[in-house]
Amino acid sequence: MSLRTLLGFATLTAALAMTACSTTPTADAGADDAPKPGSGKCSAEPVQWAVGQEGNQANMGRVWRESGAGLIRPIGPNQAVTMDYREDRVNVHLDKDNKITQVTCG
């Protein structure tokens, strides 16, 4: 990954950390099970549009918002990651050219 890409991820991470401190409204009982923006529960289906797109700050932010996840984890090629499952995390897999190859939850 280039320094420019890493700086972009650092900026996105800082922005996400700042928004993590804010409160989100509680869903009503019996409401639709689909995650609401900022609910913290990830849903990868709405963000499959991102596959093939550039892993830039705008696209990563949009994936984070539209997935409903509380956390976003960019994963570079051959990068080691923990195998713990978190329902509040969206994983964005990137190739060597910084293109999104896969978006998953966990």
C-alpha atoms as an extended CHARMM CRD file, in Angstrom:
* protein
*
       106  EXT
         1         1  MET       CA              0.0000000000        0.0000000000        0.0000000000  PROA      1               0.0000000000
         2         2  SER       CA              1.2170000000        3.4750000000       -0.7470000000  PROA      2               0.0000000000
         3         3  LEU       CA              1.7880000000        6.1200000000        1.8940000000  PROA      3               0.0000000000
         4         4  ARG       CA             -1.0600000000        8.1440000000        0.4180000000  PROA      4               0.0000000000
         5         5  THR       CA             -3.4560000000        5.1910000000        0.8620000000  PROA      5               0.0000000000
         6         6  LEU       CA             -2.2950000000        4.6030000000        4.4210000000  PROA      6               0.0000000000
         7         7  LEU       CA             -2.7920000000        8.2880000000        5.2600000000  PROA      7               0.0000000000
         8         8  GLY       CA             -6.2980000000        8.0920000000        3.8140000000  PROA      8               0.0000000000
         9         9  PHE       CA             -7.0750000000        5.0900000000        6.0230000000  PROA      9               0.0000000000
        10        10  ALA       CA             -5.6150000000        6.8900000000        9.0360000000  PROA      10              0.0000000000
        11        11  THR       CA             -7.8820000000        9.8760000000        8.3680000000  PROA      11              0.0000000000
        12        12  LEU       CA            -10.9090000000        7.6080000000        7.9410000000  PROA      12              0.0000000000
        13        13  THR       CA            -10.0400000000        5.7250000000       11.1280000000  PROA      13              0.0000000000
        14        14  ALA       CA             -9.7640000000        8.9780000000       13.0760000000  PROA      14              0.0000000000
        15        15  ALA       CA            -13.1380000000       10.1170000000       11.7570000000  PROA      15              0.0000000000
        16        16  LEU       CA            -14.7030000000        6.7830000000       12.6810000000  PROA      16              0.0000000000
        17        17  ALA       CA            -13.1970000000        6.9220000000       16.1620000000  PROA      17              0.0000000000
        18        18  MET       CA            -14.7270000000       10.3530000000       16.7180000000  PROA      18              0.0000000000
        19        19  THR       CA            -18.1840000000        9.2050000000       15.5930000000  PROA      19              0.0000000000
        20        20  ALA       CA            -17.9650000000        6.0650000000       17.7480000000  PROA      20              0.0000000000
        21        21  CYS       CA            -18.4100000000        8.2710000000       20.8160000000  PROA      21              0.0000000000
        22        22  SER       CA            -21.7780000000        9.5640000000       19.6590000000  PROA      22              0.0000000000
        23        23  THR       CA            -25.0220000000        7.8970000000       20.7070000000  PROA      23              0.0000000000
        24        24  THR       CA            -27.4360000000        6.2780000000       18.3030000000  PROA      24              0.0000000000
        25        25  PRO       CA            -31.1990000000        5.9520000000       18.6740000000  PROA      25              0.0000000000
        26        26  THR       CA            -32.5270000000        2.6070000000       19.8560000000  PROA      26              0.0000000000
        27        27  ALA       CA            -34.6360000000        0.6180000000       17.3940000000  PROA      27              0.0000000000
        28        28  ASP       CA            -38.2890000000        0.0910000000       18.2960000000  PROA      28              0.0000000000
        29        29  ALA       CA            -39.3210000000       -3.3980000000       19.3480000000  PROA      29              0.0000000000
        30        30  GLY       CA            -40.7830000000       -5.3200000000       16.4380000000  PROA      30              0.0000000000
        31        31  ALA       CA            -39.1770000000       -3.0180000000       13.8750000000  PROA      31              0.0000000000
        32        32  ASP       CA            -37.6900000000       -4.3250000000       10.6520000000  PROA      32              0.0000000000
        33        33  ASP       CA            -34.5930000000       -6.5160000000       11.2480000000  PROA      33              0.0000000000
        34        34  ALA       CA            -32.5730000000       -4.7190000000        8.5570000000  PROA      34              0.0000000000
        35        35  PRO       CA            -29.7610000000       -2.6920000000       10.1000000000  PROA      35              0.0000000000
        36        36  LYS       CA            -30.2870000000        1.0300000000       10.3230000000  PROA      36              0.0000000000
        37        37  PRO       CA            -27.4290000000        3.4190000000        9.5190000000  PROA      37              0.0000000000
        38        38  GLY       CA            -25.2030000000        3.6810000000       12.5550000000  PROA      38              0.0000000000
        39        39  SER       CA            -26.9950000000        0.8240000000       14.3540000000  PROA      39              0.0000000000
        40        40  GLY       CA            -23.7500000000       -1.0780000000       14.7290000000  PROA      40              0.0000000000
        41        41  LYS       CA            -25.0560000000       -4.2640000000       13.1140000000  PROA      41              0.0000000000
        42        42  CYS       CA            -23.3590000000       -4.9560000000        9.7890000000  PROA      42              0.0000000000
        43        43  SER       CA            -25.1780000000       -5.9840000000        6.6190000000  PROA      43              0.0000000000
        44        44  ALA       CA            -22.9310000000       -6.6040000000        3.6010000000  PROA      44              0.0000000000
        45        45  GLU       CA            -25.7020000000       -7.0340000000        1.0230000000  PROA      45              0.0000000000
        46        46  PRO       CA            -26.4450000000       -3.3150000000        0.5200000000  PROA      46              0.0000000000
        47        47  VAL       CA            -22.7770000000       -2.5210000000       -0.1690000000  PROA      47              0.0000000000
        48        48  GLN       CA            -21.9040000000       -5.1030000000       -2.8010000000  PROA      48              0.0000000000
        49        49  TRP       CA            -21.8930000000       -2.2240000000       -5.2920000000  PROA      49              0.0000000000
        50        50  ALA       CA            -18.4110000000       -1.4330000000       -3.9210000000  PROA      50              0.0000000000
        51        51  VAL       CA            -16.7550000000       -4.5480000000       -5.3700000000  PROA      51              0.0000000000
        52        52  GLY       CA            -14.5140000000       -3.3900000000       -8.2010000000  PROA      52              0.0000000000
        53        53  GLN       CA            -14.4820000000        0.2280000000       -6.9780000000  PROA      53              0.0000000000
        54        54  GLU       CA            -11.4030000000        2.0770000000       -5.7610000000  PROA      54              0.0000000000
        55        55  GLY       CA            -10.7410000000        1.7950000000       -2.0220000000  PROA      55              0.0000000000
        56        56  ASN       CA            -10.6160000000        5.5660000000       -1.5490000000  PROA      56              0.0000000000
        57        57  GLN       CA            -11.8770000000        7.5090000000        1.4570000000  PROA      57              0.0000000000
        58        58  ALA       CA            -15.2090000000        8.4020000000       -0.1680000000  PROA      58              0.0000000000
        59        59  ASN       CA            -16.0480000000        4.7920000000       -1.0810000000  PROA      59              0.0000000000
        60        60  MET       CA            -14.8580000000        3.4370000000        2.2750000000  PROA      60              0.0000000000
        61        61  GLY       CA            -16.9800000000        5.9810000000        4.1340000000  PROA      61              0.0000000000
        62        62  ARG       CA            -20.0110000000        5.1200000000        2.0270000000  PROA      62              0.0000000000
        63        63  VAL       CA            -19.5040000000        1.3770000000        2.6370000000  PROA      63              0.0000000000
        64        64  TRP       CA            -19.2790000000        2.0430000000        6.3690000000  PROA      64              0.0000000000
        65        65  ARG       CA            -22.4640000000        4.1470000000        6.4220000000  PROA      65              0.0000000000
        66        66  GLU       CA            -24.5510000000        1.9500000000        4.1160000000  PROA      66              0.0000000000
        67        67  SER       CA            -23.5580000000       -1.3180000000        5.8250000000  PROA      67              0.0000000000
        68        68  GLY       CA            -24.8370000000       -0.0510000000        9.1710000000  PROA      68              0.0000000000
        69        69  ALA       CA            -21.6240000000       -1.2600000000       10.8170000000  PROA      69              0.0000000000
        70        70  GLY       CA            -20.0460000000        0.4560000000       13.7690000000  PROA      70              0.0000000000
        71        71  LEU       CA            -16.5150000000       -0.4010000000       12.5860000000  PROA      71              0.0000000000
        72        72  ILE       CA            -14.7820000000       -0.7200000000        9.2330000000  PROA      72              0.0000000000
        73        73  ARG       CA            -11.6870000000       -2.8590000000        8.6730000000  PROA      73              0.0000000000
        74        74  PRO       CA             -9.7600000000       -2.3960000000        5.4200000000  PROA      74              0.0000000000
        75        75  ILE       CA             -7.7950000000       -5.5670000000        4.6360000000  PROA      75              0.0000000000
        76        76  GLY       CA             -4.8730000000       -5.3350000000        2.2310000000  PROA      76              0.0000000000
        77        77  PRO       CA             -3.4530000000       -8.1910000000        0.1500000000  PROA      77              0.0000000000
        78        78  ASN       CA             -1.6400000000      -10.8050000000        2.2640000000  PROA      78              0.0000000000
        79        79  GLN       CA             -2.4640000000       -8.8650000000        5.4420000000  PROA      79              0.0000000000
        80        80  ALA       CA             -2.8560000000      -10.9480000000        8.5850000000  PROA      80              0.0000000000
        81        81  VAL       CA             -6.1080000000      -10.3140000000       10.4540000000  PROA      81              0.0000000000
        82        82  THR       CA             -7.7120000000      -11.7050000000       13.5730000000  PROA      82              0.0000000000
        83        83  MET       CA            -10.3790000000      -14.3500000000       13.0790000000  PROA      83              0.0000000000
        84        84  ASP       CA            -12.7270000000      -13.0400000000       15.7670000000  PROA      84              0.0000000000
        85        85  TYR       CA            -16.2730000000      -12.4150000000       14.5840000000  PROA      85              0.0000000000
        86        86  ARG       CA            -17.8700000000       -9.0480000000       15.2750000000  PROA      86              0.0000000000
        87        87  GLU       CA            -21.3850000000       -8.3750000000       14.0390000000  PROA      87              0.0000000000
        88        88  ASP       CA            -20.6600000000       -4.6490000000       14.1700000000  PROA      88              0.0000000000
        89        89  ARG       CA            -17.6900000000       -4.7370000000       11.7560000000  PROA      89              0.0000000000
        90        90  VAL       CA            -17.5780000000       -4.5220000000        7.9640000000  PROA      90              0.0000000000
        91        91  ASN       CA            -14.4560000000       -5.9430000000        6.2960000000  PROA      91              0.0000000000
        92        92  VAL       CA            -13.3260000000       -4.3870000000        3.0320000000  PROA      92              0.0000000000
        93        93  HSD       CA            -10.8060000000       -6.5420000000        1.1410000000  PROA      93              0.0000000000
        94        94  LEU       CA             -8.4510000000       -4.6470000000       -1.1730000000  PROA      94              0.0000000000
        95        95  ASP       CA             -6.0950000000       -5.8600000000       -3.8900000000  PROA      95              0.0000000000
        96        96  LYS       CA             -2.6060000000       -4.5500000000       -4.6690000000  PROA      96              0.0000000000
        97        97  ASP       CA             -4.1160000000       -1.8020000000       -6.8540000000  PROA      97              0.0000000000
        98        98  ASN       CA             -6.3690000000       -0.5800000000       -4.0150000000  PROA      98              0.0000000000
        99        99  LYS       CA             -9.5110000000       -1.9800000000       -5.6650000000  PROA      99              0.0000000000
       100       100  ILE       CA            -12.2110000000       -3.4860000000       -3.4570000000  PROA      100             0.0000000000
       101       101  THR       CA            -12.4300000000       -7.2240000000       -4.1090000000  PROA      101             0.0000000000
       102       102  GLN       CA            -14.8630000000       -8.2990000000       -1.3840000000  PROA      102             0.0000000000
       103       103  VAL       CA            -17.0720000000       -6.7860000000        1.3340000000  PROA      103             0.0000000000
       104       104  THR       CA            -18.0650000000       -8.9980000000        4.2730000000  PROA      104             0.0000000000
       105       105  CYS       CA            -19.2920000000       -8.6580000000        7.8300000000  PROA      105             0.0000000000
       106       106  GLY       CA            -17.4890000000       -9.9800000000       10.8550000000  PROA      106             0.0000000000
